[in-house]
Coordinates of C-alpha atoms and ligand atoms in Angstrom, one line a residue:
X28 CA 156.5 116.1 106.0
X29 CA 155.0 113.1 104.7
X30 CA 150.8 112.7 104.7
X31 CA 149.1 109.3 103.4
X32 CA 146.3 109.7 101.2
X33 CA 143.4 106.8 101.2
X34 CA 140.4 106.8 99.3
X35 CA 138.2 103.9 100.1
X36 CA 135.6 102.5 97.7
X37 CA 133.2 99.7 97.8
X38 CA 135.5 97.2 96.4
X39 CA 138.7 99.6 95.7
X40 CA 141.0 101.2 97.7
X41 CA 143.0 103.9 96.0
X42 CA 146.4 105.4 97.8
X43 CA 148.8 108.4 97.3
X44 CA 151.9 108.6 99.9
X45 CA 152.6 112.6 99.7
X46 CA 155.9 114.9 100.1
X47 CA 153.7 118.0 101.3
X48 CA 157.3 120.2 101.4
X49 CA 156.5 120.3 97.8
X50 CA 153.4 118.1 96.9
X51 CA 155.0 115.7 95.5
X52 CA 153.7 112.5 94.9
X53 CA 155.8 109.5 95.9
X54 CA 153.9 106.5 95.0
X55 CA 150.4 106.2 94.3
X56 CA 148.1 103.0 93.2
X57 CA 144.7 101.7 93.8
X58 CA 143.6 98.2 94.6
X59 CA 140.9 97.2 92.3
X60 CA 138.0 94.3 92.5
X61 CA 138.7 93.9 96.4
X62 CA 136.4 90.6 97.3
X63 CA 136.9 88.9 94.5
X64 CA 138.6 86.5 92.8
X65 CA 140.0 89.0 89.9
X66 CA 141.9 91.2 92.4
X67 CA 144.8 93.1 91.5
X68 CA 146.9 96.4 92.5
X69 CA 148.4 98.9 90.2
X70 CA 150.9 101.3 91.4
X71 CA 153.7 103.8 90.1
X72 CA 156.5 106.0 92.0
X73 CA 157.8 109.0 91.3
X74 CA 161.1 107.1 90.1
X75 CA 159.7 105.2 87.4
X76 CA 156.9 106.5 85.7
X77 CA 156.1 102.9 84.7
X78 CA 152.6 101.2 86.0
X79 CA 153.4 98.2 87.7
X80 CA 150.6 95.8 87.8
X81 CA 150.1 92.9 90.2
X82 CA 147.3 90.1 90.7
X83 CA 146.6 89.3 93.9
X84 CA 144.0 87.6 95.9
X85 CA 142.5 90.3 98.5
X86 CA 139.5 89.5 100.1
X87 CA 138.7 92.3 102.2
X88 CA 140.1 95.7 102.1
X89 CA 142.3 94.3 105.0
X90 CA 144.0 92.7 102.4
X91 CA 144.8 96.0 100.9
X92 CA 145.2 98.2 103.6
X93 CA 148.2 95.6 104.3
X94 CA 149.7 94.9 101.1
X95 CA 149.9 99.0 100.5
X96 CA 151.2 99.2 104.0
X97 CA 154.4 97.0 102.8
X98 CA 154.8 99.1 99.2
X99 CA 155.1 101.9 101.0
X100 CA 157.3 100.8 104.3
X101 CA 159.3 98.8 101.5
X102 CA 162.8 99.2 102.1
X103 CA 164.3 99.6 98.5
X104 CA 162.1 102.1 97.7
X105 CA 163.2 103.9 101.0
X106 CA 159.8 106.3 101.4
X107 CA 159.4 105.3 104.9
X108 CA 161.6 103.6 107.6
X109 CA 158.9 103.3 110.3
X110 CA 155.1 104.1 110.8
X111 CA 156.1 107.9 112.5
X112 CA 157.4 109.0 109.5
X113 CA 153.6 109.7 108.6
X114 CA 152.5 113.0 109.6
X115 CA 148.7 112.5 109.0
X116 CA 146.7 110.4 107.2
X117 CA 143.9 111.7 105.4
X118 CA 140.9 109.9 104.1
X119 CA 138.1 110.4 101.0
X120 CA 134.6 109.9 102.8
X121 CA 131.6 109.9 100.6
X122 CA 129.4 111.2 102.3
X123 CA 129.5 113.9 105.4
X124 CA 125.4 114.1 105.5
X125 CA 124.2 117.4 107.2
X126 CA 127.0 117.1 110.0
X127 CA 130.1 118.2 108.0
X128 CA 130.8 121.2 106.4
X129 CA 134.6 121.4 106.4
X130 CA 137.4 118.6 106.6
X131 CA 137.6 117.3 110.1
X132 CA 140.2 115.9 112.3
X133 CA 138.6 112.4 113.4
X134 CA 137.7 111.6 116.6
X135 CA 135.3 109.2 118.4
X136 CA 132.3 111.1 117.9
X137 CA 133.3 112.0 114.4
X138 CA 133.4 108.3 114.0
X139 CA 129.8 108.1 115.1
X140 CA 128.4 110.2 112.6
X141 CA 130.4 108.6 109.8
X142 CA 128.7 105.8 111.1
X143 CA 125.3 107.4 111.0
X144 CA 125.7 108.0 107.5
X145 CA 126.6 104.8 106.2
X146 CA 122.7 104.6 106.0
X147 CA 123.2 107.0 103.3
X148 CA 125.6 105.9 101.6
X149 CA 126.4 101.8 102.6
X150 CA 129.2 100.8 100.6
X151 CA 131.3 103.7 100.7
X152 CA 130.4 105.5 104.1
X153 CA 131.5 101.8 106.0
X154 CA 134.9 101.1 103.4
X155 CA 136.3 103.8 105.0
X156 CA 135.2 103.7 108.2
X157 CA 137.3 100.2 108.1
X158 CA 140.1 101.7 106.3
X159 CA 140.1 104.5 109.4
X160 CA 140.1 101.7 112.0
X161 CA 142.6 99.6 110.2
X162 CA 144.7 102.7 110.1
X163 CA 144.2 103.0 114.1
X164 CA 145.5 99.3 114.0
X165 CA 148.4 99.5 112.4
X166 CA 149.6 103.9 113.0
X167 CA 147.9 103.8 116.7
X168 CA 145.3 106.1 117.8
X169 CA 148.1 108.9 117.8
X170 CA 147.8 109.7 114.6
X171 CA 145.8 112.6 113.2
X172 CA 143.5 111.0 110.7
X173 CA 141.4 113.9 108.6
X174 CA 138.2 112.8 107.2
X175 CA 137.8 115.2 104.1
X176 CA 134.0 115.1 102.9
X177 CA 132.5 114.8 98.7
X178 CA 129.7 116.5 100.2
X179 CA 131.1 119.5 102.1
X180 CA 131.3 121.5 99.0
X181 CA 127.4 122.0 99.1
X182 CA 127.0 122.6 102.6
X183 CA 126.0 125.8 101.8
X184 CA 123.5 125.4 99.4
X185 CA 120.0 126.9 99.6
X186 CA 117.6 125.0 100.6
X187 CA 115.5 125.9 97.3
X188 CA 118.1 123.8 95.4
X189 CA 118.4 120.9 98.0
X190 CA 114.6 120.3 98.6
X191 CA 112.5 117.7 96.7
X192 CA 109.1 118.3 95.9
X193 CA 107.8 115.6 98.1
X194 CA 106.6 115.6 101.7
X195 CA 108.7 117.8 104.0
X196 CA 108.3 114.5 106.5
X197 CA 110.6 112.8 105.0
X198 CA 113.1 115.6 104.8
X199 CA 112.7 115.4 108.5
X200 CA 112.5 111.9 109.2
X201 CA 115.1 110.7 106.7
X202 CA 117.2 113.7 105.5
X203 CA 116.1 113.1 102.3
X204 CA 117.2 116.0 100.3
X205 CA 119.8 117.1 97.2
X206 CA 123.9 116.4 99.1
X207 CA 125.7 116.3 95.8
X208 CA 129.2 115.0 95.0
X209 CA 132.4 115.2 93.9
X210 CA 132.4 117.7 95.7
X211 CA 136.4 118.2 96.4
X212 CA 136.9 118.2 92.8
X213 CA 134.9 121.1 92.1
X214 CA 136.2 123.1 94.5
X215 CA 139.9 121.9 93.5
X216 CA 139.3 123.0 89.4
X217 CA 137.0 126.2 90.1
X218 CA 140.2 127.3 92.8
X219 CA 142.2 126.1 90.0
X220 CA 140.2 128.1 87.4
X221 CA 140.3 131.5 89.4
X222 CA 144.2 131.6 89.9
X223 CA 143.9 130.6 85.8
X224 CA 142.0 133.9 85.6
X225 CA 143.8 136.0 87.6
X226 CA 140.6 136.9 89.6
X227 CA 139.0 136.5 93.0
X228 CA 136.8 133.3 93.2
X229 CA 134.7 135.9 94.9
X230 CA 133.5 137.5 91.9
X231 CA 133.4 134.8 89.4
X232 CA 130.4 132.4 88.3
X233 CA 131.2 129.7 87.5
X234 CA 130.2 125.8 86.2
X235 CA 132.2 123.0 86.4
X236 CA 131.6 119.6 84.8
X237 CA 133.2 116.6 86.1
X238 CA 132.5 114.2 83.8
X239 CA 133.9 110.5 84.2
X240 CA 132.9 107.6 85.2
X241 CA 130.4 109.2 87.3
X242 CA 129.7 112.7 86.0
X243 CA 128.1 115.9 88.2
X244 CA 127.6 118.9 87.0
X245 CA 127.7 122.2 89.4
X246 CA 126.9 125.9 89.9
X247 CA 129.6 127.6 92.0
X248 CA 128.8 131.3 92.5
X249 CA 131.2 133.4 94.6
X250 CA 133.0 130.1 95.5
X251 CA 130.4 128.6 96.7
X252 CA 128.3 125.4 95.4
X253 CA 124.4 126.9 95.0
X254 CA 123.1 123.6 93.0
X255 CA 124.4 120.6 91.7
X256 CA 123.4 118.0 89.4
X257 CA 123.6 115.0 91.5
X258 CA 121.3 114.4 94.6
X259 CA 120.6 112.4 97.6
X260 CA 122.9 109.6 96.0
X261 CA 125.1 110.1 93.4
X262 CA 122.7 108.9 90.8
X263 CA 120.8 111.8 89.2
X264 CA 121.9 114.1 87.4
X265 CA 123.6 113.3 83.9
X266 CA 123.5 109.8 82.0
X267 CA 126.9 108.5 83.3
X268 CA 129.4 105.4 82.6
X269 CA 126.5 103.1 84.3
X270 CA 124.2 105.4 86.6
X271 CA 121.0 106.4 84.1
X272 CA 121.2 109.6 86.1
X273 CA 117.4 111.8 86.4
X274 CA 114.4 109.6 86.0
X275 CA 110.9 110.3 85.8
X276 CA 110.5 108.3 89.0
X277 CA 107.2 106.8 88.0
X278 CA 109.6 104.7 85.8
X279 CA 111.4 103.3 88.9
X280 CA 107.9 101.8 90.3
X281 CA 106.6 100.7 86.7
X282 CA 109.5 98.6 86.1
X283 CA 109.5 97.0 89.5
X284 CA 105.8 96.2 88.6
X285 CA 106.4 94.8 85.6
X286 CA 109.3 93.0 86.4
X287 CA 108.5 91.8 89.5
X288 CA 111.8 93.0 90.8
X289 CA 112.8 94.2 94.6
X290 CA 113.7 97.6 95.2
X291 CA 117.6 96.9 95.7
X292 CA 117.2 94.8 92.4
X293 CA 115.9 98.0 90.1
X294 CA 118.5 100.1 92.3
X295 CA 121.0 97.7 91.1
X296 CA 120.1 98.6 87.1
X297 CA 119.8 101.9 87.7
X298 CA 123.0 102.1 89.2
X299 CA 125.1 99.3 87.4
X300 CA 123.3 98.7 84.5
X301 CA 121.9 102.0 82.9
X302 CA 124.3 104.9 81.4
X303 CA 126.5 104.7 78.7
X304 CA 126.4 101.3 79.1
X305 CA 122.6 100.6 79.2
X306 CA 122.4 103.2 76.4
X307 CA 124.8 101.2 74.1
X308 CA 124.7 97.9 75.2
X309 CA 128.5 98.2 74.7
X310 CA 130.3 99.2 77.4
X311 CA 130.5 102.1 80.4
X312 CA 133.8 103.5 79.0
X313 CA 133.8 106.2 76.4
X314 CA 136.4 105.2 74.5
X315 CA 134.7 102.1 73.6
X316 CA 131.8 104.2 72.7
X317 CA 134.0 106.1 70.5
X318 CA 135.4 103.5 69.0
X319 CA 131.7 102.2 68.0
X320 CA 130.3 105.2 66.9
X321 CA 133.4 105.3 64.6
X322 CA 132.1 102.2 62.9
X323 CA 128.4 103.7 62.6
X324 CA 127.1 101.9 66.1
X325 CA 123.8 103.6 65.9
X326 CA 123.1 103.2 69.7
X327 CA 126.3 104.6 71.0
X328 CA 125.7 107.8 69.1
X329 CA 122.4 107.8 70.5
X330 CA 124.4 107.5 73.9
X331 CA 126.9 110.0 73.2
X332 CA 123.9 112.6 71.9
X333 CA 122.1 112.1 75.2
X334 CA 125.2 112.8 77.4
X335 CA 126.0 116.1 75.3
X336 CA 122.1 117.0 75.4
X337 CA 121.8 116.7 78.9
X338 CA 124.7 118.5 79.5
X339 CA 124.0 121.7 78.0
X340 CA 120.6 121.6 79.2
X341 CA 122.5 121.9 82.6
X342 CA 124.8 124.5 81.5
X343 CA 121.8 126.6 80.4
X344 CA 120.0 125.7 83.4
X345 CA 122.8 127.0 85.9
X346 CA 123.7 130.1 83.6
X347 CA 119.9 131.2 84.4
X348 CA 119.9 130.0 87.9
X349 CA 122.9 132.3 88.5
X350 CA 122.1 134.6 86.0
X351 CA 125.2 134.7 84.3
X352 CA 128.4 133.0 83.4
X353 CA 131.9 133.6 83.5
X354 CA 133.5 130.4 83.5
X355 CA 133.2 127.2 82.4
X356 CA 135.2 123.7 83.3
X357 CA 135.9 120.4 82.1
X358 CA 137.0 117.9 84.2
X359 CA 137.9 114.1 84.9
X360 CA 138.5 111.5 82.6
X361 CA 135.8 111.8 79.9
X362 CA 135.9 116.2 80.1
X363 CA 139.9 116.1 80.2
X364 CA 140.5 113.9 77.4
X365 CA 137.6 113.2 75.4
X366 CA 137.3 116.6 73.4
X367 CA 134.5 115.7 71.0
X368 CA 132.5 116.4 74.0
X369 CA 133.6 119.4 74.3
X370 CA 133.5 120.4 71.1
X371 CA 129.4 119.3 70.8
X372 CA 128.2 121.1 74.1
X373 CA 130.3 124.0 73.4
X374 CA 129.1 124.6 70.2
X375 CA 125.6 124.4 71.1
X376 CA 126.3 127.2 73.4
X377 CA 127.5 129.6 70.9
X378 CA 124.0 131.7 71.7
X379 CA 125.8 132.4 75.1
X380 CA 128.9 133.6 73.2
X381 CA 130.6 130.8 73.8
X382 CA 133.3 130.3 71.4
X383 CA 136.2 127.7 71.3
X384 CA 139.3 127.2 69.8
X385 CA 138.8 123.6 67.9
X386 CA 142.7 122.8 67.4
X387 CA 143.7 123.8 71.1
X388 CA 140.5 121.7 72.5
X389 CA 141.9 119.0 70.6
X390 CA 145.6 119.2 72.0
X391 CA 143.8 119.1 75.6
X392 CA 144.1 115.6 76.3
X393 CA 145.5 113.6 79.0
X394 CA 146.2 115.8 81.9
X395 CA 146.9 119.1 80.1
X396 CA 145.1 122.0 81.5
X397 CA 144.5 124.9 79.8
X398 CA 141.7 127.3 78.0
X399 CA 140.2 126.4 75.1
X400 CA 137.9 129.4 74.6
X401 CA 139.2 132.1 71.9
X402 CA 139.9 135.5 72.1
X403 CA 136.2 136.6 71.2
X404 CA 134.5 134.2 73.3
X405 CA 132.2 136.0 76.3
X406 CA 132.7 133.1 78.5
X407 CA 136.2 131.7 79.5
X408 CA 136.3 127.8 78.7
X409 CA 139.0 125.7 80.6
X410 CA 140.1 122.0 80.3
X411 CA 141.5 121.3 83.9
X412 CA 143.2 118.3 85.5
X413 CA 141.4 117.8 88.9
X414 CA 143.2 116.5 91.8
X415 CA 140.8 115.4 94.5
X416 CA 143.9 113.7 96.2
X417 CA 146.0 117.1 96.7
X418 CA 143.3 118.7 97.8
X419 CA 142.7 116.2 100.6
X420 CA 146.7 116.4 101.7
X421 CA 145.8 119.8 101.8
X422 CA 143.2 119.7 103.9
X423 CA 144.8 117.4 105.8
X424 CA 147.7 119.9 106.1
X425 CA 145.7 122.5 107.2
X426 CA 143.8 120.6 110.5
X427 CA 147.4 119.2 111.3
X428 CA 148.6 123.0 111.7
X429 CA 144.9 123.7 113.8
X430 CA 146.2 120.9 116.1
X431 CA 149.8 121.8 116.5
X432 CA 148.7 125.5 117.1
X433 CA 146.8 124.0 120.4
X434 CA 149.5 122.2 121.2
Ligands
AMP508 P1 137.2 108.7 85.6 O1 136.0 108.1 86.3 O2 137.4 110.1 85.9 O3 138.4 107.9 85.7 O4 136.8 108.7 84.0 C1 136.5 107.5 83.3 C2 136.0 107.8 81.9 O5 137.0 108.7 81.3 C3 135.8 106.6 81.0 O6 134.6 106.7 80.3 C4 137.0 106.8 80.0 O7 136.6 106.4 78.7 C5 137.4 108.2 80.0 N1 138.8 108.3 79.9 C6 139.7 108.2 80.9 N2 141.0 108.3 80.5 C7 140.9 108.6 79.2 C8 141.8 108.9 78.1 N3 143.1 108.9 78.4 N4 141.4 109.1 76.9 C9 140.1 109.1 76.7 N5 139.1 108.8 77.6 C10 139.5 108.6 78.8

């Protein structure tokens, strides 16, 4: 059984064509700069481990919806002969709002709320709604599409953790409250991190950090999300690759004042222009930040200081709020393969007992999973790959099974 795996972005469009008889993935790629003139697609098969790189005008993620469509139906590679050899198709969506709490089979009214959302979240919420209907286009209406949420994760959480400290009107009137993120990666690593253990997610607290180009921290207590570090978008929280993550807000309205800027302009900095990046004044990707602070930059060790403080703020933050720890996780790019990080924050925690190996946190790099805690540490400390896209194709599995059962 074959399932397609899309994950729509605002200008990307990432893919994963999946063998679920043993998870394994075929070819996977991700179209990059979508709507503009620097455009290009990236791919690899199981075959040939070797990235292939092409550039390629595509103007609108019709474009890439279409030129994935031929990768995968292409004949030499012999994947797929014709569009029913696709089981399902299932689909990233940002943002699932107060409607979603579990990974649902699409259907019209589905559709509608996705549509809903898109106030919350523009870019992403509406690439994939056009990715879904391109899907319809080309698969037919047929197909079982499965929309699996980021924000489903935190469905659960209490409202103490999701409520701002503003007017409950506006909690009312606009939903505005904490939805969090990334939320199928923390519940792929802290599943991930349980079997690791040998133990029942049931009885485990735990806090995973997914720290990449975006970064979320969150407290998962008896499987379940009970706070998170980002919000109503995904830009508090953490100083990230370009987000500047929590903000006195005040600062928001003083710059726009003294700037004379629009909202959606100081949105853009915040968002685009802020982080790492803003920090440095080098670049949003830690290895360039590495690579400065290496040659003395003072500002990207100022950058790199920030991220590790405000991380184990968090840590210490969630520890209390669940009042104890058992587990801790690294994940994403920066958490599984940048293990100076690691290092920092979990050396500032040694007053929790945290204790790490420092040669086996250094061997954790580029996909290896693994602990990295010692014997005597109190708290367990893993380094795990996450794999938001397997947990979507198994998700997707899983609502394919509901509908044959009712068949
Ligand atoms: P992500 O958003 O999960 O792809 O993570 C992007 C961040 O991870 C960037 O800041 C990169 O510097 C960092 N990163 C990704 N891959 C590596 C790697 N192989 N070695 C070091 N850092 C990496």
């Amino acid at each position: 059984m074959k399932v397609l795996l899309l994950n729509a972005g605002s200008s990307s469009l990432k893919f994963e064509l999946m063998e679920m008889k043993n998870e394994k993935v075929l070819i996977k790629g991700v179209c990059e700069k979508i709507g503009s003139e620097q455009s290009f697609v990236k791919w690899q098969t199981c075959e040939d481990n070797n990235v292939k790189e092409k550039d390629i005008e595509l103007k609108s993620h019709r474009d890439a919806f279409y030129f994935i469509k031929n990768l995968i139906f292409d004949e030499a590679l012999g994947y797929l002969k014709n569009p029913g050899d696709i089981s399902a198709i299932g689909h990233r969506v940002v943002h699932g709002g107060k409607y979603f709490k579990s990974a649902q089979p699409i259907d019209d009214e589905v559709l509608r709320d996705i549509q809903e959302l898109t106030e919350l979240a523009p870019l992403h919420n509406q690439a994939s709604l056009d990715v879904i209907f391109l899907c319809c286009e080309f698969f037919g209406r047929g197909i079982l599409q499965v929309a699996v949420f980021d924000t489903s994760f935190y469905f659960n959480m209490p409202p103490k953790s999701y409520m701002y400290g503003i007017p409950y009107k506006y909690y009312e009137k606009y939903g505005i409250r904490k939805y969090g993120f990334h939320g199928t990666s923390h519940n792929f690593v802290s599943q991930e991190c349980a079997k690791m253990l040998n133990r029942n997610l049931q009885d485990l607290k735990i806090i995973s950090c997914h720290l990449g180009n975006g970064c979320s921290i969150t407290a998962i207590d008896k499987g379940k999300a009970i706070d998170t570090s980002m919000g109503f978008t995904p830009l508090d929280g953490i100083i990230m690759g370009t987000r500047c993550g929590s903000l006195d807000s005040s600062v928001v309205t003083f710059i726009e004042e003294k700037e004379s800027l629009l909202p959606k302009e100081v949105n853009e900095i915040l968002n685009r222009e802020s982080g790492l990046l803003g920090i440095s004044g080098i670049s949003n990707d830690d290895r360039e930040i590495i690579k400065a602070i290496e040659k003395g930059n003072k500002r990207a060790i100022l950058a790199h200081e920030m991220m590790d403080y405000q991380i184990i703020k968090y840590i210490g933050a969630y520890s209390a709020a669940m009042n104890g720890l058992d587990a801790l996780i690294f994940t994403a790019g920066i958490g599984e393969n940048q293990w100076v990080h690691r290092e920092t924050v979990c050396e500032n925690l040694s007053f929790m007992g945290i204790r790490i190996d420092k040669g086996v946190n250094k061997e954790k790099i580029l996909g290896k999973t693994g602990e990295i805690s010692d014997k005597e540490s109190k708290i367990r400390v893993f380094v795990i790959a996450t794999n938001e896209e397997l947990m979507i194709a198994r998700e997707t599995v899983k609502c394919l099974r509901i509908k044959e059962q009712g068949e």
